[in-house]
Coordinates of C-alpha atoms and ligand atoms in Angstrom, one line a residue:
M1 CA -9.9 32.6 -10.9
P2 CA -7.5 33.8 -13.5
A3 CA -7.4 31.6 -16.6
S4 CA -5.5 28.2 -16.8
A5 CA -4.2 27.5 -13.5
R6 CA -1.6 25.0 -12.8
I7 CA -1.5 23.5 -9.4
K8 CA 1.2 20.7 -8.6
G9 CA 0.8 18.1 -5.9
R10 CA 1.7 14.9 -5.9
P11 CA 0.8 11.4 -7.6
A12 CA -1.1 9.2 -5.4
S13 CA -2.7 6.9 -8.2
P14 CA -2.0 7.3 -11.8
G15 CA -4.4 8.2 -14.7
Y16 CA -5.9 11.3 -16.1
A17 CA -9.4 12.8 -15.7
E18 CA -11.2 15.5 -17.3
G19 CA -14.2 16.9 -15.8
R20 CA -15.5 20.0 -13.7
I21 CA -14.5 20.7 -10.2
H22 CA -16.3 19.7 -7.4
L23 CA -15.3 21.8 -4.1
A24 CA -16.3 19.4 -1.1
R25 CA -18.9 20.6 1.2
D26 CA -18.9 19.9 5.0
P27 CA -21.8 17.7 5.6
G28 CA -21.8 19.6 9.3
D29 CA -23.0 22.7 7.5
S30 CA -26.6 21.7 7.2
D31 CA -28.6 23.2 10.0
Y32 CA -29.3 20.8 12.7
V33 CA -32.8 21.2 14.9
P34 CA -32.1 20.9 18.2
A35 CA -34.4 18.8 20.6
S36 CA -35.9 20.3 23.3
S37 CA -34.1 18.5 26.0
A38 CA -31.2 16.9 26.9
E39 CA -32.7 13.2 26.6
G40 CA -33.7 14.2 23.5
E41 CA -30.6 15.2 22.2
I42 CA -29.1 11.9 23.5
E43 CA -31.9 10.0 21.7
A44 CA -31.5 12.0 18.3
L45 CA -27.4 11.1 18.5
Q46 CA -28.2 7.7 19.2
T47 CA -30.6 7.3 16.4
A48 CA -27.9 9.0 14.1
I49 CA -25.2 6.7 15.0
S50 CA -27.2 3.7 14.1
V51 CA -28.2 5.4 10.9
A52 CA -24.6 5.9 9.9
I53 CA -23.9 2.2 11.4
S54 CA -26.4 1.0 8.8
G55 CA -24.4 2.8 5.9
L56 CA -21.6 1.4 6.5
Q57 CA -22.8 -2.2 6.7
T58 CA -24.4 -1.7 3.2
L59 CA -21.3 -0.4 2.2
V60 CA -19.4 -3.4 3.9
E61 CA -21.6 -5.6 1.7
R62 CA -21.1 -4.4 -1.5
A63 CA -17.0 -3.5 -1.0
E64 CA -14.2 -6.3 -1.7
G65 CA -10.7 -6.8 -0.3
D66 CA -9.0 -4.0 1.7
A67 CA -12.2 -1.9 1.5
V68 CA -14.1 -4.6 3.8
D69 CA -10.9 -4.4 6.6
I70 CA -10.9 -0.3 6.3
L71 CA -14.9 -0.1 6.8
E72 CA -15.3 -2.8 9.3
F73 CA -12.7 -0.8 11.4
Q74 CA -14.7 2.1 11.0
L75 CA -17.7 0.0 12.2
A76 CA -15.9 -1.2 15.1
M77 CA -14.9 2.5 16.0
L78 CA -18.9 3.5 15.9
A79 CA -20.1 0.4 17.8
D80 CA -17.7 1.1 20.9
D81 CA -19.6 3.8 22.7
T82 CA -16.2 5.6 23.6
F83 CA -17.5 8.3 21.1
F84 CA -20.8 8.2 22.3
E85 CA -20.2 8.5 26.0
V86 CA -17.9 11.9 25.3
A87 CA -20.6 13.2 23.3
S88 CA -23.3 12.3 26.1
A89 CA -21.3 14.0 28.8
K90 CA -20.8 17.0 26.6
I91 CA -24.8 17.0 26.2
G92 CA -25.1 16.8 29.8
E93 CA -23.2 20.1 30.0
G94 CA -25.9 21.8 28.1
A95 CA -24.2 21.2 24.3
Q96 CA -26.8 20.1 21.4
A97 CA -26.1 16.8 19.8
D98 CA -24.0 17.9 16.8
I99 CA -21.9 19.8 18.5
A100 CA -21.5 17.5 21.2
W101 CA -20.4 14.8 18.6
R102 CA -18.0 17.3 16.8
Y103 CA -16.2 17.8 20.1
A104 CA -16.0 13.9 20.8
L105 CA -14.4 13.2 17.5
D106 CA -12.3 16.6 16.7
E107 CA -9.6 16.3 19.6
E108 CA -9.3 12.7 18.3
I109 CA -9.0 13.5 14.5
A110 CA -6.4 16.8 15.6
G111 CA -4.4 14.1 17.8
Y112 CA -4.1 11.8 14.7
L113 CA -3.3 14.8 12.6
A114 CA -0.5 16.2 14.5
S115 CA 1.2 12.5 14.7
D116 CA 4.6 12.6 13.1
D117 CA 3.6 9.1 11.9
E118 CA 2.5 9.4 8.5
Y119 CA 0.5 6.3 9.0
F120 CA -1.4 7.8 12.1
K121 CA -1.9 11.2 10.0
A122 CA -3.7 9.1 7.2
R123 CA -5.9 7.5 9.6
S124 CA -7.3 10.6 10.7
A125 CA -9.4 10.3 7.4
D126 CA -11.0 7.4 9.1
L127 CA -12.4 9.1 12.0
T128 CA -13.4 12.5 10.0
D129 CA -15.3 9.7 8.2
I130 CA -17.5 8.7 11.2
R131 CA -17.9 12.4 12.4
D132 CA -19.4 13.1 9.1
R133 CA -21.7 10.3 8.8
V134 CA -23.2 10.5 12.0
L135 CA -23.6 14.9 11.8
G136 CA -24.7 13.8 8.1
A137 CA -27.7 11.5 9.8
L138 CA -28.2 14.2 12.3
T139 CA -28.9 17.3 10.1
G140 CA -30.6 15.0 7.5
A141 CA -28.0 16.2 4.8
G142 CA -27.1 12.6 3.9
E143 CA -24.0 11.6 2.0
T144 CA -22.6 14.2 -0.2
V145 CA -23.6 13.8 -3.9
I146 CA -20.7 14.1 -6.2
P147 CA -21.7 14.6 -9.8
A148 CA -20.6 12.0 -12.2
G149 CA -17.3 12.4 -13.8
S150 CA -16.4 15.3 -11.7
I151 CA -13.0 16.3 -10.2
Y152 CA -13.5 16.0 -6.6
I153 CA -11.2 18.5 -4.2
G154 CA -11.2 18.6 -0.9
D155 CA -8.7 18.6 2.5
D156 CA -9.1 15.2 2.5
L157 CA -11.2 12.4 1.4
T158 CA -12.9 9.8 3.5
P159 CA -12.7 5.9 2.6
S160 CA -16.6 5.3 2.9
A161 CA -17.4 8.6 1.2
F162 CA -15.0 7.0 -1.8
L163 CA -16.8 3.8 -1.9
S164 CA -19.9 5.1 -2.0
H165 CA -19.2 7.5 -5.2
D166 CA -18.7 5.8 -8.7
W167 CA -15.6 7.4 -10.2
R168 CA -15.7 6.4 -13.6
G169 CA -14.4 9.3 -15.5
G170 CA -13.4 11.7 -12.6
G171 CA -10.7 12.0 -10.2
I172 CA -9.2 13.2 -7.3
A173 CA -7.1 16.2 -6.0
L174 CA -6.9 16.5 -2.2
R175 CA -5.1 19.7 -0.6
R176 CA -4.1 17.3 1.9
G177 CA -3.9 13.7 1.8
S178 CA -1.1 11.5 1.7
A179 CA 0.1 9.0 -1.0
T180 CA -0.3 6.2 2.1
S181 CA -3.5 6.9 3.2
H182 CA -6.2 4.3 2.8
V183 CA -8.3 6.3 0.3
A184 CA -5.1 6.7 -2.2
M185 CA -4.8 2.9 -1.8
L186 CA -8.2 2.3 -2.7
A187 CA -7.9 4.7 -5.7
R188 CA -4.9 2.8 -6.9
A189 CA -6.7 -0.9 -6.8
A190 CA -9.8 0.7 -8.5
G191 CA -7.8 2.8 -11.5
V192 CA -9.3 6.2 -9.9
P193 CA -6.9 9.0 -10.8
A194 CA -5.8 10.9 -7.6
I195 CA -3.3 13.3 -6.7
V196 CA -2.4 14.9 -2.9
G197 CA -0.9 17.9 -1.6
I198 CA -2.0 20.5 -3.9
G199 CA -2.8 22.9 -0.8
A200 CA 1.0 22.9 0.0
A201 CA 1.8 26.1 -2.1
G202 CA -1.4 27.7 -1.8
G203 CA -2.5 27.4 -5.2
A204 CA -5.8 25.5 -4.8
E205 CA -7.1 28.5 -2.7
G206 CA -8.6 30.1 -6.0
L207 CA -10.7 27.4 -7.2
E208 CA -14.1 27.6 -7.8
D209 CA -16.7 25.1 -8.1
G210 CA -17.9 23.9 -11.6
V211 CA -15.2 25.2 -13.5
S212 CA -13.9 22.7 -16.0
A213 CA -10.2 21.3 -15.2
L214 CA -7.9 18.5 -16.5
L215 CA -6.3 16.2 -13.9
D216 CA -2.9 14.4 -14.6
S217 CA -2.0 12.2 -12.1
E218 CA 1.1 10.8 -13.7
Q219 CA 2.7 14.3 -13.7
G220 CA 0.8 15.4 -10.3
V221 CA -0.7 18.3 -11.8
L222 CA -4.4 20.1 -11.9
I223 CA -5.1 22.6 -14.8
A224 CA -8.2 24.8 -13.8
E225 CA -9.4 26.3 -17.0
P226 CA -7.1 25.2 -19.4
D227 CA -6.2 26.6 -22.6
A228 CA -6.6 25.0 -25.8
K229 CA -2.6 24.5 -25.9
E230 CA -3.1 22.3 -22.5
R231 CA -5.8 21.1 -23.7
A232 CA -4.1 19.3 -26.6
E233 CA -0.8 18.5 -24.7
F234 CA -3.2 16.9 -21.9
Q235 CA -5.3 14.8 -24.7
A236 CA -1.8 13.6 -26.5
A237 CA -0.4 12.2 -23.2
Y238 CA -3.9 10.9 -22.1
E239 CA -4.3 9.1 -25.4
R240 CA -0.4 7.8 -25.1
Y241 CA -1.7 6.6 -21.8
L242 CA -4.5 4.8 -22.7
K243 CA -3.1 3.0 -26.1
T244 CA -0.3 1.9 -23.5
I245 CA -3.0 0.3 -21.0
R246 CA -5.1 -0.9 -24.1
D247 CA -1.8 -2.7 -25.3
A248 CA -0.7 -3.9 -21.8
D249 CA -4.1 -5.0 -21.1
R250 CA -4.2 -7.2 -24.3
N251 CA -0.7 -8.4 -24.0
A252 CA -0.4 -9.5 -20.3
V253 CA -0.8 -13.2 -20.8
Q254 CA 2.3 -12.8 -23.2
P255 CA 5.5 -13.3 -21.1
A256 CA 7.8 -10.0 -21.3
L257 CA 11.0 -9.7 -23.6
T258 CA 12.9 -6.8 -23.9
A259 CA 13.4 -5.5 -27.5
D260 CA 16.7 -7.7 -27.4
G261 CA 14.6 -10.6 -27.0
E262 CA 15.5 -11.1 -23.9
R263 CA 12.9 -12.7 -21.3
V264 CA 12.4 -10.6 -17.9
E265 CA 9.9 -12.1 -15.5
I266 CA 7.2 -10.3 -13.9
F267 CA 5.6 -11.5 -10.6
V268 CA 3.1 -10.0 -8.6
N269 CA 2.9 -8.7 -4.8
I270 CA 0.2 -9.5 -2.6
A271 CA -1.3 -9.0 1.3
D272 CA -4.1 -10.5 1.7
P273 CA -4.6 -14.1 0.2
S274 CA -7.9 -13.3 -1.5
E275 CA -6.4 -10.8 -3.6
V276 CA -5.0 -13.7 -6.0
D277 CA -8.8 -14.5 -6.9
A278 CA -8.8 -11.4 -9.1
I279 CA -5.7 -12.3 -10.8
D280 CA -5.1 -14.2 -13.7
V281 CA -2.3 -16.5 -13.1
A282 CA -1.4 -16.9 -16.5
T283 CA -0.3 -13.0 -16.7
V284 CA 2.6 -13.5 -13.9
D285 CA 5.7 -15.8 -13.3
G286 CA 4.5 -16.5 -9.9
V287 CA 4.5 -14.6 -6.4
G288 CA 7.4 -12.2 -5.9
L289 CA 6.3 -11.1 -2.7
M290 CA 3.3 -12.0 0.2
R291 CA 3.6 -9.4 3.0
T292 CA 2.3 -11.8 5.5
E293 CA 2.4 -9.2 8.2
F294 CA -1.2 -8.1 6.9
L295 CA -2.6 -11.3 8.4
F296 CA -1.5 -10.1 11.5
G297 CA -3.1 -6.8 12.2
G298 CA -7.0 -6.1 12.4
D299 CA -9.6 -6.8 14.8
R300 CA -8.8 -10.6 14.6
G301 CA -5.6 -10.3 16.7
L302 CA -2.7 -12.7 15.7
P303 CA -3.5 -15.6 13.2
D304 CA -2.9 -19.2 14.7
E305 CA -1.1 -21.7 12.9
D306 CA -4.1 -23.2 10.8
D307 CA -5.2 -20.0 9.5
Q308 CA -2.0 -19.3 8.4
Y309 CA -1.7 -22.3 6.8
A310 CA -4.8 -22.0 4.7
A311 CA -3.8 -18.5 3.6
Y312 CA -0.3 -19.8 2.1
R313 CA -2.2 -22.9 0.8
K314 CA -4.4 -21.1 -1.1
V315 CA -2.0 -18.7 -3.0
L316 CA 0.1 -22.0 -3.4
E317 CA -2.7 -23.6 -5.3
W318 CA -3.4 -20.7 -7.0
A319 CA -0.1 -20.4 -8.4
D320 CA -0.4 -24.1 -9.7
G321 CA 2.9 -25.0 -9.9
K322 CA 4.8 -21.4 -10.5
P323 CA 7.1 -20.0 -7.5
V324 CA 5.6 -18.3 -4.5
I325 CA 7.7 -16.0 -2.3
I326 CA 6.3 -15.9 0.8
R327 CA 8.1 -13.3 3.2
T328 CA 7.7 -13.9 7.2
A329 CA 6.1 -11.4 8.9
D330 CA 7.6 -7.6 8.4
I331 CA 6.2 -6.0 11.6
G332 CA 7.8 -3.0 13.4
G333 CA 8.6 0.2 11.7
D334 CA 5.6 1.5 9.4
K335 CA 3.7 -1.5 10.3
P336 CA 3.0 -1.6 13.9
I337 CA 1.0 -4.2 15.4
E338 CA -0.7 -3.4 18.9
G339 CA 0.3 -5.6 21.6
Y340 CA 3.2 -7.5 19.5
S341 CA 5.6 -4.9 18.1
V342 CA 7.6 -2.8 20.3
E343 CA 6.7 1.0 20.7
E344 CA 10.3 2.8 20.2
D345 CA 11.3 6.5 19.3
N346 CA 12.8 5.3 15.9
S347 CA 11.2 2.6 14.6
F348 CA 12.4 2.3 11.2
L349 CA 15.9 1.6 13.1
G350 CA 14.5 -0.6 15.4
M351 CA 12.7 -4.1 16.4
R352 CA 11.5 -4.9 12.9
G353 CA 11.1 -7.9 10.8
I354 CA 13.5 -10.8 11.4
R355 CA 14.9 -8.6 14.4
L356 CA 11.1 -8.9 15.7
S357 CA 10.5 -12.6 14.5
L358 CA 13.6 -13.9 16.5
R359 CA 12.8 -12.1 19.9
R360 CA 9.1 -13.4 19.4
P361 CA 10.1 -16.9 18.9
A362 CA 6.9 -18.6 20.0
V363 CA 4.9 -16.1 17.4
F364 CA 7.7 -16.8 14.6
R365 CA 7.6 -20.7 15.4
Q366 CA 3.8 -20.7 14.4
Q367 CA 4.4 -18.7 11.2
I368 CA 7.4 -21.6 10.7
R369 CA 4.9 -24.4 11.2
A370 CA 2.4 -23.2 8.8
L371 CA 4.9 -22.5 6.2
L372 CA 6.7 -25.9 6.6
R373 CA 3.3 -27.6 6.3
S374 CA 1.9 -25.7 3.4
A375 CA 5.3 -26.3 1.3
P376 CA 4.0 -29.5 -0.6
S377 CA 1.0 -27.5 -2.0
G378 CA 3.3 -25.9 -4.5
R379 CA 6.7 -24.3 -5.2
L380 CA 7.1 -22.3 -1.9
K381 CA 10.3 -20.0 -0.9
V382 CA 10.5 -18.5 2.2
M383 CA 11.8 -14.6 2.9
L384 CA 13.3 -13.0 5.4
P385 CA 13.0 -9.4 6.0
M386 CA 15.2 -6.8 6.9
V387 CA 18.3 -8.8 7.8
S388 CA 21.2 -7.1 8.9
V389 CA 23.7 -9.4 9.3
P390 CA 24.1 -13.2 8.5
D391 CA 23.6 -14.8 12.2
E392 CA 20.0 -13.6 11.3
I393 CA 19.5 -16.4 8.8
D394 CA 21.5 -19.1 10.7
R395 CA 19.3 -18.5 13.8
A396 CA 15.8 -18.2 11.5
I397 CA 17.1 -21.5 9.4
A398 CA 17.9 -23.3 12.7
L399 CA 14.3 -22.5 13.8
F400 CA 12.6 -23.9 10.5
E401 CA 15.0 -27.1 11.1
E402 CA 13.8 -27.5 14.5
E403 CA 10.1 -27.1 13.8
A404 CA 10.7 -29.7 10.5
R405 CA 12.1 -32.0 12.9
L406 CA 9.3 -31.9 15.2
L407 CA 6.7 -31.7 12.3
E408 CA 8.3 -35.3 11.6
T409 CA 7.9 -36.7 15.0
E410 CA 4.4 -35.8 14.8
G411 CA 4.0 -37.5 11.8
V412 CA 2.6 -34.3 9.8
E413 CA 3.1 -34.0 6.2
H414 CA 5.7 -31.1 5.3
A415 CA 8.8 -29.7 3.5
I416 CA 11.5 -27.4 3.6
P417 CA 11.4 -24.6 1.7
E418 CA 14.3 -22.4 0.0
I419 CA 15.0 -19.8 2.6
G420 CA 16.2 -16.1 1.3
I421 CA 16.4 -12.8 2.1
M422 CA 15.2 -9.3 1.3
V423 CA 17.7 -6.9 0.7
E424 CA 16.8 -3.5 2.3
V425 CA 19.3 -2.9 4.3
P426 CA 22.8 -1.4 3.2
S427 CA 24.9 -3.9 5.3
V428 CA 23.3 -6.7 2.9
A429 CA 23.2 -4.6 -0.5
V430 CA 27.1 -3.4 0.4
Q431 CA 28.4 -6.8 0.7
P432 CA 26.0 -9.6 -0.3
A433 CA 28.7 -12.2 -0.5
R434 CA 28.9 -12.3 3.0
F435 CA 25.1 -14.0 3.1
A436 CA 26.0 -17.1 1.7
R437 CA 23.3 -19.3 3.1
A438 CA 20.6 -16.9 1.7
A439 CA 19.1 -19.2 -1.5
F440 CA 18.2 -15.9 -3.4
F441 CA 17.7 -12.2 -3.1
S442 CA 15.1 -10.1 -3.2
I443 CA 15.7 -6.3 -3.3
G444 CA 13.5 -3.9 -1.1
S445 CA 13.9 -0.9 -2.7
N446 CA 11.4 1.1 -0.5
D447 CA 13.6 0.6 2.4
L448 CA 16.9 0.5 0.9
T449 CA 16.2 3.9 -0.5
Q450 CA 15.2 5.3 2.9
Y451 CA 18.2 3.3 4.3
V452 CA 20.8 4.7 1.8
L453 CA 19.6 8.2 1.6
A454 CA 18.6 8.7 5.4
V455 CA 14.8 9.8 4.4
S456 CA 12.0 8.5 6.3
R457 CA 10.0 6.1 3.6
D458 CA 6.8 8.1 5.2
N459 CA 7.8 11.3 5.6
A460 CA 5.2 13.3 2.8
D461 CA 7.4 16.4 2.8
L462 CA 10.9 14.6 2.0
S463 CA 9.1 12.6 -0.5
E464 CA 11.5 14.2 -3.3
L465 CA 14.4 12.9 -1.7
A466 CA 13.7 9.5 -1.4
D467 CA 14.2 8.7 -5.0
P468 CA 14.9 5.0 -5.8
A469 CA 16.5 6.6 -9.0
D470 CA 19.4 8.1 -7.0
P471 CA 23.1 7.0 -8.1
S472 CA 23.6 5.3 -4.7
V473 CA 20.6 3.5 -4.6
L474 CA 21.0 2.2 -8.2
A475 CA 24.8 1.4 -7.4
L476 CA 24.1 -1.1 -4.5
I477 CA 20.9 -2.6 -6.7
E478 CA 23.7 -3.1 -9.1
N479 CA 26.4 -4.4 -7.0
V480 CA 23.7 -7.0 -5.7
V481 CA 22.8 -8.1 -9.0
A482 CA 26.3 -8.6 -10.1
V483 CA 27.2 -10.9 -7.0
A484 CA 24.3 -12.9 -7.4
R485 CA 25.0 -13.5 -10.9
A486 CA 28.8 -14.6 -10.1
Q487 CA 27.3 -17.2 -7.2
N488 CA 24.5 -18.3 -9.6
R489 CA 22.0 -16.9 -7.4
E490 CA 18.8 -15.6 -7.6
V491 CA 17.8 -12.0 -7.5
S492 CA 14.5 -9.9 -8.3
L493 CA 13.4 -6.7 -7.1
C494 CA 10.0 -6.3 -5.3
G495 CA 9.9 -2.8 -4.0
D496 CA 7.3 -0.3 -5.2
A497 CA 10.1 0.8 -7.8
A498 CA 9.2 -1.9 -9.9
S499 CA 5.9 -1.0 -10.4
D500 CA 6.8 2.6 -11.5
T501 CA 7.0 2.4 -15.5
R502 CA 9.4 5.6 -15.2
L503 CA 11.9 3.3 -13.3
V504 CA 11.8 0.2 -14.7
P505 CA 14.2 0.5 -17.6
L506 CA 16.7 2.1 -14.9
L507 CA 16.0 -0.9 -13.0
L508 CA 16.4 -3.1 -16.4
Q509 CA 20.1 -1.4 -17.0
T510 CA 21.3 -2.7 -13.5
G511 CA 21.1 -6.2 -14.9
L512 CA 17.7 -7.3 -13.0
R513 CA 15.4 -9.4 -14.9
K514 CA 13.1 -10.4 -12.0
L515 CA 10.6 -8.1 -11.1
S516 CA 7.8 -8.2 -8.7
V517 CA 4.7 -5.7 -8.9
A518 CA 1.4 -4.3 -7.9
A519 CA -1.5 -6.5 -9.6
S520 CA -2.6 -3.1 -11.3
R521 CA 0.7 -2.7 -12.7
I522 CA 1.4 -6.2 -14.5
G523 CA 0.5 -5.1 -17.9
M524 CA 1.8 -1.8 -17.9
V525 CA 5.5 -3.0 -16.6
K526 CA 5.4 -5.6 -19.6
E527 CA 4.8 -2.8 -22.2
V528 CA 7.9 -0.8 -20.7
V529 CA 10.0 -3.8 -20.7
R530 CA 9.4 -4.8 -24.2
Q531 CA 10.0 -1.3 -25.4
W532 CA 13.6 -1.6 -23.8
R533 CA 16.8 -1.9 -25.0
K534 CA 19.9 -2.9 -23.2
A535 CA 22.3 0.5 -23.7
E536 CA 25.9 0.2 -24.1
P537 CA 27.3 2.2 -22.4
A538 CA 24.7 2.8 -19.8
P539 CA 24.3 6.4 -19.8
G540 CA 24.6 7.8 -16.2
L541 CA 24.8 4.0 -15.0
R542 CA 28.2 3.5 -14.2
H543 CA 27.8 3.3 -10.5
T544 CA 30.5 0.7 -9.7
A545 CA 33.0 2.2 -11.7
Ligands
PEP1 C1 10.8 -3.0 0.5 O1 11.3 -2.4 1.3 O2 11.1 -2.3 -0.7 C2 9.8 -4.1 0.5 C3 9.0 -4.5 -0.6 O3 9.3 -4.1 1.7 P1 8.2 -3.4 2.6 O4 7.8 -2.3 1.3 O5 6.6 -4.2 2.9 O6 8.8 -2.8 3.7
MG2 MG1 10.7 -3.5 3.0

């Protein structure tokens, strides 16, 4: 490889790493020693599946949070006999166990990879993981050993391979991959730098095992065999980043005041209630978004009223009197739930969020009852997702009032919370004043961006276009903030833009003073707020003029 190759990718988990390149090997490359009969092949496959299951069980015991769900999903797939039966039939036709197992899984993996839906595409890594674990057990290759501190290069990385390795000091650059995959999510949670899509321009082809490399996942670039200038630039950027993180962690419990002394409230976004166990409540002003749809997925089916009540109450008690915005289930779109959401061609424009809740009143009423019952445990605010016309708020409020009356007659303790809305559909952002019954607004920059720019948020090939800093999106945010201020209504922003330190100054310039961010970004966002000073006049930000 020529000295100093710069390979562009897309950031998937922020950070910097310096190490030697470790090129992924296919565990199926090791030789499989065939058995002497079809029965022997089937027995070998059964044993390998059991070994893979027990390997995953060990990982589940050590895992936490979302990692547990991912591994349990894989365990369920392995415990289900579908793949084994396909492979056994193939062995019956004379195939070896390793070939039969590949046959059973590869077709399924190809199906997921060919999907237009980024969510399903990203799930192919889970199936590849299952395939390779069993192949590894069959060939005796075991788990791939990645040397400590190296920069892993592969097509994709499986969640359990990620969880089996200690990534301290190292990083990940994937030829394919997706920023919405499970492994990207795990990398962000663990603070492991990662970039994806380095295979796109063909630049990753000449990479060699063992050569030194720099990974800058802030910029989304991998530099193989860097020269002295590139090393020095990398070092300087890395040190700036480390200093910011150190300052951020040290000051995270302090409130965020801008350089002009204005207070900016920083809230946290959560999904599973267990996430609060790892967050110091003193570092935040409350919960700005609890995405309850994650309680509805998985193997457990739809949660009942009591499960939901326990989940909401846990978060309200943790918040210790600080406000907690719990969003009613935003199912559909990129978050389908089998047997509940509707299968449709254009799901982002379809039966999603409040539209689906109003279509399924029995399930919605259960969630409403759980929310009403949990309200006395803290400062609950309820938020409706994907509102596009005022009538949706009226209908939701009517259901809250009806269920409250029923709880009253049943003698069950409850309280009616404030009910606000997500501002993520352009119809709301253009004319927020029409939505007068909303007690508060929270801007969903992820969906607002996709709907304003007509670019699907999960299309990796169009990710450059899906820019929340586009003047059209910022103009709408500015409009919502101005209307909310004039009407004395609270307004915050809880989309991913609030966690992106490059975008925070632009958001503050629109007038926003409440941001809800990912748990790992609390300190960093506060640091950016502290360095920000209001610009007069705002360069490039006269959107509404
Ligand atoms: C958003 O759209 O910005 C948002 C916060 O909601 P979600 O990402 O869950 O759709
Ligand atoms: Mg949204």
